[in-house]
PDB file of C-alpha atoms and ligand atoms in Angstrom:
ATOM      1  CA  UNK D 160      -0.526 -18.382 -10.302  1.00 66.00           C
ATOM      2  CA  UNK D 161       1.408 -21.595  -9.850  1.00 63.00           C
ATOM      3  CA  UNK D 162      -0.405 -24.613  -8.368  1.00 64.00           C
ATOM      4  CA  UNK D 163      -3.758 -23.142  -7.420  1.00 66.00           C
ATOM      5  CA  UNK D 164      -5.731 -26.395  -7.651  1.00 69.00           C
ATOM      6  CA  UNK D 165      -6.577 -26.432  -3.931  1.00 89.00           C
ATOM      7  CA  UNK D 166      -7.275 -22.667  -3.717  1.00 95.00           C
ATOM      8  CA  UNK D 167     -10.924 -21.664  -3.837  1.00 96.00           C
ATOM      9  CA  UNK D 168     -11.257 -18.543  -1.701  1.00 98.00           C
ATOM     10  CA  UNK D 169      -8.783 -15.649  -1.835  1.00 98.00           C
ATOM     11  CA  UNK D 170      -8.468 -12.502   0.285  1.00 98.00           C
ATOM     12  CA  UNK D 171      -6.194  -9.806  -1.147  1.00 99.00           C
ATOM     13  CA  UNK D 172      -5.091  -6.816   0.966  1.00 99.00           C
ATOM     14  CA  UNK D 173      -3.741  -3.795  -0.903  1.00 98.00           C
ATOM     15  CA  UNK D 174      -1.963  -0.693   0.378  1.00 98.00           C
ATOM     16  CA  UNK D 175      -0.550   2.523  -0.995  1.00 96.00           C
ATOM     17  CA  UNK D 176       2.240   0.665  -2.813  1.00 97.00           C
ATOM     18  CA  UNK D 177      -0.145  -0.712  -5.441  1.00 98.00           C
ATOM     19  CA  UNK D 178      -1.012   2.861  -6.479  1.00 98.00           C
ATOM     20  CA  UNK D 179       2.550   4.242  -6.260  1.00 97.00           C
ATOM     21  CA  UNK D 180       3.246   3.618  -9.977  1.00 98.00           C
ATOM     22  CA  UNK D 181       0.021   5.429 -10.819  1.00 98.00           C
ATOM     23  CA  UNK D 182       1.653   8.505  -9.325  1.00 96.00           C
ATOM     24  CA  UNK D 183      -0.142   8.520  -5.954  1.00 95.00           C
ATOM     25  CA  UNK D 184       2.331   9.131  -3.107  1.00 90.00           C
ATOM     26  CA  UNK D 185       2.589   6.420  -0.489  1.00 91.00           C
ATOM     27  CA  UNK D 186       2.493   7.403   3.157  1.00 86.00           C
ATOM     28  CA  UNK D 187       6.058   6.355   3.825  1.00 80.00           C
ATOM     29  CA  UNK D 188       7.418   8.284   0.852  1.00 76.00           C
ATOM     30  CA  UNK D 189       8.372  11.874   1.724  1.00 69.00           C
ATOM     31  CA  UNK D 190       8.813  10.449   5.215  1.00 74.00           C
ATOM     32  CA  UNK D 191       5.065  10.324   5.636  1.00 73.00           C
ATOM     33  CA  UNK D 192       4.898  14.093   5.708  1.00 74.00           C
ATOM     34  CA  UNK D 193       2.491  16.578   4.181  1.00 71.00           C
ATOM     35  CA  UNK D 194       3.081  20.352   4.532  1.00 74.00           C
ATOM     36  CA  UNK D 195       5.560  19.395   7.281  1.00 77.00           C
ATOM     37  CA  UNK D 196       2.765  17.612   9.175  1.00 80.00           C
ATOM     38  CA  UNK D 197       2.961  13.894   9.993  1.00 86.00           C
ATOM     39  CA  UNK D 198       0.042  12.219   8.216  1.00 84.00           C
ATOM     40  CA  UNK D 199      -0.871  10.552  11.506  1.00 83.00           C
ATOM     41  CA  UNK D 200      -1.332  14.071  12.921  1.00 86.00           C
ATOM     42  CA  UNK D 201      -3.617  15.299  10.125  1.00 92.00           C
ATOM     43  CA  UNK D 202      -5.697  12.158   9.529  1.00 94.00           C
ATOM     44  CA  UNK D 203      -7.353  12.250  12.967  1.00 96.00           C
ATOM     45  CA  UNK D 204     -10.680  13.467  14.426  1.00 97.00           C
ATOM     46  CA  UNK D 205      -8.680  15.637  16.836  1.00 96.00           C
ATOM     47  CA  UNK D 206      -6.912  17.429  13.962  1.00 96.00           C
ATOM     48  CA  UNK D 207     -10.292  17.961  12.271  1.00 97.00           C
ATOM     49  CA  UNK D 208     -11.758  19.442  15.460  1.00 97.00           C
ATOM     50  CA  UNK D 209      -8.665  21.583  16.080  1.00 96.00           C
ATOM     51  CA  UNK D 210      -8.042  22.870  12.545  1.00 95.00           C
ATOM     52  CA  UNK D 211     -10.751  21.733  10.078  1.00 97.00           C
ATOM     53  CA  UNK D 212      -9.396  23.889   7.229  1.00 97.00           C
ATOM     54  CA  UNK D 213      -6.003  22.144   7.438  1.00 95.00           C
ATOM     55  CA  UNK D 214      -7.683  18.729   7.201  1.00 96.00           C
ATOM     56  CA  UNK D 215     -10.075  19.876   4.460  1.00 97.00           C
ATOM     57  CA  UNK D 216      -7.062  21.220   2.493  1.00 96.00           C
ATOM     58  CA  UNK D 217      -5.232  17.885   2.907  1.00 94.00           C
ATOM     59  CA  UNK D 218      -8.156  15.882   1.574  1.00 96.00           C
ATOM     60  CA  UNK D 219      -9.316  18.369  -1.083  1.00 97.00           C
ATOM     61  CA  UNK D 220      -5.803  18.303  -2.572  1.00 95.00           C
ATOM     62  CA  UNK D 221      -5.664  14.484  -2.599  1.00 94.00           C
ATOM     63  CA  UNK D 222      -9.269  14.088  -3.852  1.00 97.00           C
ATOM     64  CA  UNK D 223      -8.472  16.380  -6.816  1.00 97.00           C
ATOM     65  CA  UNK D 224      -5.121  14.689  -7.464  1.00 96.00           C
ATOM     66  CA  UNK D 225      -6.412  11.102  -7.683  1.00 97.00           C
ATOM     67  CA  UNK D 226      -8.896  12.127 -10.377  1.00 97.00           C
ATOM     68  CA  UNK D 227      -5.950  12.793 -12.696  1.00 97.00           C
ATOM     69  CA  UNK D 228      -4.325   9.399 -12.025  1.00 98.00           C
ATOM     70  CA  UNK D 229      -4.846   6.134 -13.878  1.00 98.00           C
ATOM     71  CA  UNK D 230      -4.847   2.492 -12.795  1.00 98.00           C
ATOM     72  CA  UNK D 231      -1.569   0.654 -13.482  1.00 98.00           C
ATOM     73  CA  UNK D 232      -0.972  -2.970 -14.639  1.00 98.00           C
ATOM     74  CA  UNK D 233      -1.247  -4.208 -11.035  1.00 98.00           C
ATOM     75  CA  UNK D 234      -4.817  -2.846 -10.704  1.00 98.00           C
ATOM     76  CA  UNK D 235      -5.747  -4.310 -14.107  1.00 98.00           C
ATOM     77  CA  UNK D 236      -4.269  -7.715 -13.248  1.00 98.00           C
ATOM     78  CA  UNK D 237      -6.362  -7.896 -10.044  1.00 98.00           C
ATOM     79  CA  UNK D 238      -9.459  -6.815 -11.973  1.00 98.00           C
ATOM     80  CA  UNK D 239      -8.880  -9.611 -14.505  1.00 98.00           C
ATOM     81  CA  UNK D 240      -8.425 -12.126 -11.669  1.00 98.00           C
ATOM     82  CA  UNK D 241     -11.628 -10.860 -10.030  1.00 98.00           C
ATOM     83  CA  UNK D 242     -13.569 -11.298 -13.291  1.00 98.00           C
ATOM     84  CA  UNK D 243     -12.175 -14.775 -13.979  1.00 98.00           C
ATOM     85  CA  UNK D 244     -12.109 -16.255 -10.464  1.00 98.00           C
ATOM     86  CA  UNK D 245     -15.036 -18.622  -9.852  1.00 96.00           C
ATOM     87  CA  UNK D 246     -14.448 -18.992  -6.116  1.00 97.00           C
ATOM     88  CA  UNK D 247     -14.754 -16.285  -3.483  1.00 98.00           C
ATOM     89  CA  UNK D 248     -12.380 -13.351  -3.915  1.00 98.00           C
ATOM     90  CA  UNK D 249     -12.251 -10.135  -1.915  1.00 98.00           C
ATOM     91  CA  UNK D 250      -9.932  -7.187  -2.515  1.00 99.00           C
ATOM     92  CA  UNK D 251      -9.680  -5.416   0.840  1.00 99.00           C
ATOM     93  CA  UNK D 252      -7.997  -2.099   0.169  1.00 98.00           C
ATOM     94  CA  UNK D 253      -6.535   0.334   2.684  1.00 98.00           C
ATOM     95  CA  UNK D 254      -6.399   2.867  -0.131  1.00 98.00           C
ATOM     96  CA  UNK D 255      -8.934   5.639  -0.456  1.00 98.00           C
ATOM     97  CA  UNK D 256      -8.343   6.101  -4.202  1.00 98.00           C
ATOM     98  CA  UNK D 257     -10.738   4.501  -6.721  1.00 98.00           C
ATOM     99  CA  UNK D 258      -8.155   2.845  -8.977  1.00 98.00           C
ATOM    100  CA  UNK D 259      -9.253  -0.758  -8.261  1.00 98.00           C
ATOM    101  CA  UNK D 260     -12.800   0.094  -9.341  1.00 98.00           C
ATOM    102  CA  UNK D 261     -11.657   2.127 -12.339  1.00 98.00           C
ATOM    103  CA  UNK D 262      -9.531  -0.856 -13.445  1.00 98.00           C
ATOM    104  CA  UNK D 263     -12.744  -2.925 -13.462  1.00 98.00           C
ATOM    105  CA  UNK D 264     -12.503  -4.807 -10.152  1.00 98.00           C
ATOM    106  CA  UNK D 265     -15.918  -5.484  -8.599  1.00 98.00           C
ATOM    107  CA  UNK D 266     -15.331  -7.307  -5.325  1.00 98.00           C
ATOM    108  CA  UNK D 267     -13.554  -4.373  -3.590  1.00 98.00           C
ATOM    109  CA  UNK D 268     -13.944  -3.376   0.069  1.00 98.00           C
ATOM    110  CA  UNK D 269     -12.583   0.040   1.122  1.00 98.00           C
ATOM    111  CA  UNK D 270     -11.797  -0.553   4.799  1.00 98.00           C
ATOM    112  CA  UNK D 271     -10.437   3.011   5.223  1.00 98.00           C
ATOM    113  CA  UNK D 272     -13.169   4.767   3.240  1.00 98.00           C
ATOM    114  CA  UNK D 273     -12.957   6.602  -0.083  1.00 98.00           C
ATOM    115  CA  UNK D 274     -11.733  10.010  -1.268  1.00 98.00           C
ATOM    116  CA  UNK D 275     -14.665  10.308  -3.666  1.00 98.00           C
ATOM    117  CA  UNK D 276     -17.266  10.148  -0.909  1.00 98.00           C
ATOM    118  CA  UNK D 277     -18.380  12.742   1.665  1.00 98.00           C
ATOM    119  CA  UNK D 278     -19.974  11.827   4.991  1.00 98.00           C
ATOM    120  CA  UNK D 279     -22.601  14.127   6.481  1.00 98.00           C
ATOM    121  CA  UNK D 280     -22.250  14.166  10.253  1.00 97.00           C
ATOM    122  CA  UNK D 281     -25.779  15.590  10.526  1.00 98.00           C
ATOM    123  CA  UNK D 282     -27.837  13.038   8.565  1.00 98.00           C
ATOM    124  CA  UNK D 283     -25.093  10.355   8.572  1.00 98.00           C
ATOM    125  CA  UNK D 284     -25.533   9.752   4.822  1.00 98.00           C
ATOM    126  CA  UNK D 285     -22.474   9.163   2.604  1.00 98.00           C
ATOM    127  CA  UNK D 286     -22.680  10.753  -0.856  1.00 98.00           C
ATOM    128  CA  UNK D 287     -20.430  10.497  -3.913  1.00 98.00           C
ATOM    129  CA  UNK D 288     -18.342  13.661  -3.934  1.00 98.00           C
ATOM    130  CA  UNK D 289     -15.689  14.925  -6.365  1.00 98.00           C
ATOM    131  CA  UNK D 290     -15.233  18.609  -5.478  1.00 98.00           C
ATOM    132  CA  UNK D 291     -13.649  20.433  -2.522  1.00 98.00           C
ATOM    133  CA  UNK D 292     -15.225  20.429   0.931  1.00 98.00           C
ATOM    134  CA  UNK D 293     -13.347  23.402   2.402  1.00 98.00           C
ATOM    135  CA  UNK D 294     -16.139  25.827   1.406  1.00 98.00           C
ATOM    136  CA  UNK D 295     -18.559  23.795   3.546  1.00 98.00           C
ATOM    137  CA  UNK D 296     -20.971  22.906   0.694  1.00 98.00           C
ATOM    138  CA  UNK D 297     -24.498  21.768   1.720  1.00 98.00           C
ATOM    139  CA  UNK D 298     -25.118  18.047   2.154  1.00 98.00           C
ATOM    140  CA  UNK D 299     -27.025  16.852  -0.958  1.00 97.00           C
ATOM    141  CA  UNK D 300     -29.473  15.050   1.345  1.00 97.00           C
ATOM    142  CA  UNK D 301     -30.170  17.304   4.331  1.00 98.00           C
ATOM    143  CA  UNK D 302     -28.598  20.592   3.117  1.00 98.00           C
ATOM    144  CA  UNK D 303     -26.703  21.009   6.405  1.00 98.00           C
ATOM    145  CA  UNK D 304     -23.083  22.142   6.098  1.00 98.00           C
ATOM    146  CA  UNK D 305     -21.660  19.180   8.012  1.00 98.00           C
ATOM    147  CA  UNK D 306     -19.778  17.232   5.333  1.00 98.00           C
ATOM    148  CA  UNK D 307     -16.434  15.575   6.154  1.00 98.00           C
ATOM    149  CA  UNK D 308     -14.231  13.280   4.064  1.00 98.00           C
ATOM    150  CA  UNK D 309     -15.596   9.714   4.174  1.00 98.00           C
ATOM    151  CA  UNK D 310     -12.164   8.469   5.205  1.00 98.00           C
ATOM    152  CA  UNK D 311     -11.341   6.426   8.338  1.00 98.00           C
ATOM    153  CA  UNK D 312      -8.931   8.482  10.454  1.00 97.00           C
ATOM    154  CA  UNK D 313      -6.472   7.164  13.034  1.00 95.00           C
ATOM    155  CA  UNK D 314      -8.406   6.204  16.141  1.00 96.00           C
ATOM    156  CA  UNK D 315     -11.570   5.503  14.122  1.00 98.00           C
ATOM    157  CA  UNK D 316     -12.933   2.015  13.459  1.00 98.00           C
ATOM    158  CA  UNK D 317     -12.284   0.801   9.900  1.00 98.00           C
ATOM    159  CA  UNK D 318     -15.327  -0.189   7.832  1.00 98.00           C
ATOM    160  CA  UNK D 319     -16.859  -3.675   7.521  1.00 98.00           C
ATOM    161  CA  UNK D 320     -14.387  -5.466   9.791  1.00 98.00           C
ATOM    162  CA  UNK D 321     -16.873  -8.307  10.422  1.00 98.00           C
ATOM    163  CA  UNK D 322     -17.062  -8.958   6.673  1.00 98.00           C
ATOM    164  CA  UNK D 323     -13.268  -8.945   6.394  1.00 98.00           C
ATOM    165  CA  UNK D 324     -12.722 -11.416   9.251  1.00 98.00           C
ATOM    166  CA  UNK D 325     -15.519 -13.578   7.824  1.00 98.00           C
ATOM    167  CA  UNK D 326     -13.757 -13.688   4.435  1.00 98.00           C
ATOM    168  CA  UNK D 327     -10.444 -14.506   6.138  1.00 98.00           C
ATOM    169  CA  UNK D 328     -12.024 -17.437   7.994  1.00 98.00           C
ATOM    170  CA  UNK D 329     -13.155 -18.911   4.639  1.00 98.00           C
ATOM    171  CA  UNK D 330      -9.929 -18.145   2.762  1.00 98.00           C
ATOM    172  CA  UNK D 331      -7.381 -20.635   1.425  1.00 97.00           C
ATOM    173  CA  UNK D 332      -4.959 -17.874   0.363  1.00 98.00           C
ATOM    174  CA  UNK D 333      -4.147 -14.406   1.769  1.00 98.00           C
ATOM    175  CA  UNK D 334      -2.152 -12.078  -0.485  1.00 98.00           C
ATOM    176  CA  UNK D 335      -0.807  -8.702   0.718  1.00 98.00           C
ATOM    177  CA  UNK D 336       0.227  -6.184  -1.950  1.00 98.00           C
ATOM    178  CA  UNK D 337       2.035  -2.849  -1.507  1.00 98.00           C
ATOM    179  CA  UNK D 338       1.684  -2.285   2.212  1.00 97.00           C
ATOM    180  CA  UNK D 339       4.268  -1.534   4.874  1.00 95.00           C
ATOM    181  CA  UNK D 340       2.382  -3.444   7.552  1.00 96.00           C
ATOM    182  CA  UNK D 341       2.556  -0.333   9.749  1.00 93.00           C
ATOM    183  CA  UNK D 342      -1.135   0.310  10.368  1.00 94.00           C
ATOM    184  CA  UNK D 343      -3.535  -1.894  12.321  1.00 97.00           C
ATOM    185  CA  UNK D 344      -5.869  -3.704  12.155  1.00 98.00           C
ATOM    186  CA  UNK D 345      -4.876  -4.304   8.467  1.00 98.00           C
ATOM    187  CA  UNK D 346      -1.285  -5.105   9.463  1.00 98.00           C
ATOM    188  CA  UNK D 347      -2.598  -7.896  11.689  1.00 98.00           C
ATOM    189  CA  UNK D 348      -4.515  -9.753   8.950  1.00 98.00           C
ATOM    190  CA  UNK D 349      -1.487 -11.879   8.013  1.00 98.00           C
ATOM    191  CA  UNK D 350      -1.184 -13.063  11.626  1.00 98.00           C
ATOM    192  CA  UNK D 351      -4.902 -13.917  11.645  1.00 98.00           C
ATOM    193  CA  UNK D 352      -4.333 -15.841   8.404  1.00 98.00           C
ATOM    194  CA  UNK D 353      -1.384 -17.761   9.866  1.00 98.00           C
ATOM    195  CA  UNK D 354      -3.406 -18.672  12.974  1.00 98.00           C
ATOM    196  CA  UNK D 355      -6.111 -19.990  10.620  1.00 97.00           C
ATOM    197  CA  UNK D 356      -3.566 -22.109   8.742  1.00 97.00           C
ATOM    198  CA  UNK D 357      -4.009 -20.117   5.527  1.00 97.00           C
ATOM    199  CA  UNK D 358      -1.298 -19.860   2.883  1.00 97.00           C
ATOM    200  CA  UNK D 359       0.142 -16.306   2.847  1.00 98.00           C
ATOM    201  CA  UNK D 360       1.961 -14.423   0.073  1.00 98.00           C
ATOM    202  CA  UNK D 361       3.420 -10.897   0.114  1.00 98.00           C
ATOM    203  CA  UNK D 362       4.010  -8.887  -3.077  1.00 98.00           C
ATOM    204  CA  UNK D 363       5.875  -5.692  -2.191  1.00 98.00           C
ATOM    205  CA  UNK D 364       8.668  -3.427  -3.390  1.00 97.00           C
ATOM    206  CA  UNK D 365      10.779  -4.235  -0.347  1.00 97.00           C
ATOM    207  CA  UNK D 366      10.729  -6.067   2.976  1.00 96.00           C
ATOM    208  CA  UNK D 367       7.846  -4.822   5.123  1.00 97.00           C
ATOM    209  CA  UNK D 368       7.180  -4.824   8.859  1.00 96.00           C
ATOM    210  CA  UNK D 369       5.098  -7.953   8.315  1.00 97.00           C
ATOM    211  CA  UNK D 370       7.401  -9.918   5.985  1.00 97.00           C
ATOM    212  CA  UNK D 371       8.400 -12.403   8.670  1.00 98.00           C
ATOM    213  CA  UNK D 372       4.760 -13.595   8.902  1.00 98.00           C
ATOM    214  CA  UNK D 373       4.444 -14.566   5.222  1.00 98.00           C
ATOM    215  CA  UNK D 374       5.192 -18.045   3.814  1.00 98.00           C
ATOM    216  CA  UNK D 375       6.577 -16.249   0.753  1.00 98.00           C
ATOM    217  CA  UNK D 376       7.499 -12.669  -0.241  1.00 98.00           C
ATOM    218  CA  UNK D 377       8.090 -11.672  -3.862  1.00 98.00           C
ATOM    219  CA  UNK D 378       9.832  -8.298  -4.007  1.00 98.00           C
ATOM    220  CA  UNK D 379       9.557  -5.864  -6.897  1.00 98.00           C
ATOM    221  CA  UNK D 380       7.305  -3.122  -8.281  1.00 98.00           C
ATOM    222  CA  UNK D 381       3.607  -4.032  -8.176  1.00 98.00           C
ATOM    223  CA  UNK D 382       3.179  -3.359 -11.901  1.00 98.00           C
ATOM    224  CA  UNK D 383       5.570  -6.298 -12.504  1.00 98.00           C
ATOM    225  CA  UNK D 384       5.072  -8.739  -9.595  1.00 98.00           C
ATOM    226  CA  UNK D 385       1.253  -8.620  -9.533  1.00 98.00           C
ATOM    227  CA  UNK D 386       0.645  -9.428 -13.234  1.00 98.00           C
ATOM    228  CA  UNK D 387       3.359 -12.127 -12.966  1.00 98.00           C
ATOM    229  CA  UNK D 388       1.556 -13.672  -9.978  1.00 98.00           C
ATOM    230  CA  UNK D 389      -1.904 -13.490 -11.623  1.00 97.00           C
ATOM    231  CA  UNK D 390      -0.643 -15.033 -14.895  1.00 94.00           C
TER     232      UNK D 390
HETATM  233  C1  BV8 U 485      -8.219   1.545  14.897  1.00 68.98           C
HETATM  234  C2  BV8 U 485      -7.115   6.788   5.600  1.00 68.98           C
HETATM  235  C3  BV8 U 485      -9.421   0.895  16.755  1.00 68.98           C
HETATM  236  C4  BV8 U 485      -6.612   8.154   5.882  1.00 68.98           C
HETATM  237  C5  BV8 U 485      -5.692   5.473   6.994  1.00 68.98           C
HETATM  238  C6  BV8 U 485      -0.058   1.027  18.457  1.00 68.98           C
HETATM  239  C7  BV8 U 485      -0.006  -0.284  18.034  1.00 68.98           C
HETATM  240  C8  BV8 U 485      -0.949  -0.810  17.178  1.00 68.98           C
HETATM  241  C9  BV8 U 485      -1.966   0.002  16.703  1.00 68.98           C
HETATM  242  C10 BV8 U 485      -2.009   1.296  17.108  1.00 68.98           C
HETATM  243  C11 BV8 U 485      -1.073   1.817  17.983  1.00 68.98           C
HETATM  244  N1  BV8 U 485      -1.382   3.119  18.189  1.00 68.98           N
HETATM  245  C12 BV8 U 485      -2.485   3.428  17.478  1.00 68.98           C
HETATM  246  C13 BV8 U 485      -2.885   2.329  16.834  1.00 68.98           C
HETATM  247  C14 BV8 U 485      -4.033   2.177  15.975  1.00 68.98           C
HETATM  248  C15 BV8 U 485      -3.770   2.827  14.636  1.00 68.98           C
HETATM  249  C16 BV8 U 485      -2.442   2.408  14.057  1.00 68.98           C
HETATM  250  O1  BV8 U 485      -2.293   1.310  13.558  1.00 68.98           O
HETATM  251  N2  BV8 U 485      -1.477   3.345  14.132  1.00 68.98           N
HETATM  252  C17 BV8 U 485      -0.168   3.070  13.588  1.00 68.98           C
HETATM  253  C18 BV8 U 485       0.434   4.384  13.069  1.00 68.98           C
HETATM  254  C19 BV8 U 485       0.696   2.459  14.694  1.00 68.98           C
HETATM  255  N3  BV8 U 485      -4.821   2.342  13.783  1.00 68.98           N
HETATM  256  C20 BV8 U 485      -5.986   3.001  13.766  1.00 68.98           C
HETATM  257  O2  BV8 U 485      -6.184   4.025  14.372  1.00 68.98           O
HETATM  258  C21 BV8 U 485      -7.087   2.334  12.950  1.00 68.98           C
HETATM  259  N4  BV8 U 485      -8.249   2.245  13.788  1.00 68.98           N
HETATM  260  O3  BV8 U 485      -7.260   0.944  15.321  1.00 68.98           O
HETATM  261  O4  BV8 U 485      -9.411   1.595  15.530  1.00 68.98           O
HETATM  262  C22 BV8 U 485     -10.664   1.192  17.367  1.00 68.98           C
HETATM  263  C23 BV8 U 485     -11.172   0.259  18.222  1.00 68.98           C
HETATM  264  C24 BV8 U 485     -12.341   0.512  18.803  1.00 68.98           C
HETATM  265  C25 BV8 U 485     -13.007   1.694  18.544  1.00 68.98           C
HETATM  266  C26 BV8 U 485     -12.489   2.635  17.689  1.00 68.98           C
HETATM  267  C27 BV8 U 485     -11.294   2.386  17.084  1.00 68.98           C
HETATM  268  C28 BV8 U 485      -7.476   3.162  11.751  1.00 68.98           C
HETATM  269  C29 BV8 U 485      -6.341   3.187  10.788  1.00 68.98           C
HETATM  270  C30 BV8 U 485      -6.813   3.854   9.519  1.00 68.98           C
HETATM  271  C31 BV8 U 485      -6.118   5.184   9.363  1.00 68.98           C
HETATM  272  N5  BV8 U 485      -6.421   5.699   8.028  1.00 68.98           N
HETATM  273  N6  BV8 U 485      -6.023   5.877   5.767  1.00 68.98           N
HETATM  274  C32 BV8 U 485      -5.923   8.704   4.681  1.00 68.98           C
HETATM  275  O5  BV8 U 485      -5.664   7.954   3.724  1.00 68.98           O
HETATM  276  O6  BV8 U 485      -5.639   9.905   4.715  1.00 68.98           O
HETATM  277  S1  BV8 U 485      -4.257   4.587   7.186  1.00 68.98           S
HETATM  278  C33 BV8 U 485      -3.255   5.007   5.895  1.00 68.98           C
HETATM  279  O7  BV8 U 485      -1.934   4.699   6.281  1.00 68.98           O
HETATM  280  C34 BV8 U 485      -3.503   4.165   4.700  1.00 68.98           C
HETATM  281  O8  BV8 U 485      -4.863   3.905   4.489  1.00 68.98           O
HETATM  282  C35 BV8 U 485      -2.714   2.935   4.970  1.00 68.98           C
HETATM  283  O9  BV8 U 485      -3.488   1.990   5.626  1.00 68.98           O
HETATM  284  C36 BV8 U 485      -1.666   3.415   5.920  1.00 68.98           C
HETATM  285  C37 BV8 U 485      -0.346   3.418   5.227  1.00 68.98           C
HETATM  286  O10 BV8 U 485      -0.063   2.085   4.992  1.00 68.98           O
HETATM  287  P1  BV8 U 485       0.355   1.567   3.539  1.00 68.98           P
HETATM  288  O11 BV8 U 485      -0.834   1.508   2.674  1.00 68.98           O
HETATM  289  O12 BV8 U 485       1.085   0.318   3.817  1.00 68.98           O
HETATM  290  O13 BV8 U 485       1.306   2.641   2.911  1.00 68.98           O
HETATM  291  P2  BV8 U 485       2.817   2.886   3.303  1.00 68.98           P
HETATM  292  O14 BV8 U 485       3.251   4.152   2.646  1.00 68.98           O
HETATM  293  O15 BV8 U 485       2.969   2.735   4.782  1.00 68.98           O
HETATM  294  O16 BV8 U 485       3.609   1.663   2.642  1.00 68.98           O
HETATM  295  C38 BV8 U 485       3.659   1.548   1.246  1.00 68.98           C
HETATM  296  C39 BV8 U 485       4.297   0.209   0.963  1.00 68.98           C
HETATM  297  O17 BV8 U 485       4.297   0.026  -0.453  1.00 68.98           O
HETATM  298  C40 BV8 U 485       5.743   0.133   1.412  1.00 68.98           C
HETATM  299  O18 BV8 U 485       5.960  -1.121   2.029  1.00 68.98           O
HETATM  300  C41 BV8 U 485       6.547   0.230   0.113  1.00 68.98           C
HETATM  301  O19 BV8 U 485       7.700  -0.582   0.158  1.00 68.98           O
HETATM  302  C42 BV8 U 485       5.576  -0.354  -0.881  1.00 68.98           C
HETATM  303  N7  BV8 U 485       5.756   0.173  -2.238  1.00 68.98           N
HETATM  304  C43 BV8 U 485       6.120   1.432  -2.603  1.00 68.98           C
HETATM  305  N8  BV8 U 485       6.147   1.494  -3.955  1.00 68.98           N
HETATM  306  C44 BV8 U 485       5.767   0.284  -4.428  1.00 68.98           C
HETATM  307  C45 BV8 U 485       5.509  -0.559  -3.339  1.00 68.98           C
HETATM  308  N9  BV8 U 485       5.126  -1.840  -3.483  1.00 68.98           N
HETATM  309  C46 BV8 U 485       4.982  -2.295  -4.735  1.00 68.98           C
HETATM  310  N10 BV8 U 485       5.213  -1.555  -5.843  1.00 68.98           N
HETATM  311  C47 BV8 U 485       5.602  -0.267  -5.723  1.00 68.98           C
HETATM  312  N11 BV8 U 485       5.834   0.449  -6.829  1.00 68.98           N
END
């Protein structure tokens, strides 16, 4: 990781690009479309109110699909760093897959929720969930049939933002991996880091919308550039 003597606290932001080589489509691939719908038009509370079956189908398909995927060397490299790093380290992921955790990472924060959780809008409890939701199964806690994907939709507040900004304020290094920098507030973290005088590094397949904000960008597939950075 080069000269890391003065680095104690690291915040790492990951996006869909870190899971691309595990076979999970990014949002920008296929032009960000699903069944000819723009993702931004399906991943919203309005879409869920208007056509719940469409949204349930979208998430049931993705929830089933990620369970057949495996972490790639980028996820494993971050997990090794997490295990070895004695200072503070936080992996803030925009991804709703569980590949960071399955690779062995522990200090992971899912700011956009998780595919493998269901949120009951009656009792407000979030339960681990692997199956489909389209058949309106009963909530394991209150038995009501009010389960939705525990995923943060567009227009909804991401999870644990206070914790994320707190970690950024303490950080000496901010690393962004596999994200287009298209979606806020995650896309704004690098600007927050710059304002705080923190060193910033981008690891991405190509230039992103945020590249101009980073001290350094290393371009290439995550399965190569992330292990090379961690080494
Ligand atoms: C909020 C869960 C406020 C759902 C997701 C105008 C300006 C600024 C902001 C807005 C605006 N209009 C609306 C907004 C707000 C909106 C937003 O940012 N919209 C965008 C479209 C402009 N944001 C929100 O709504 C957020 N909430 O702002 O709340 C608020 C305030 C008060 C009260 C209430 C609310 C909520 C956003 C969360 C939405 N949910 N995910 C689901 O997954 O189905 S976002 C979803 O899209 C992902 O989680 C991810 O965050 C985002 C896609 O981004 P990426 O991960 O970067 O993926 P992408 O495909 O774009 O890029 C992949 C990158 O990887 C590329 O750069 C590619 O080059 C690279 N890559 C590809 N292969 C590889 C690779 N890199 C390395 N190796 C490879 N092999």
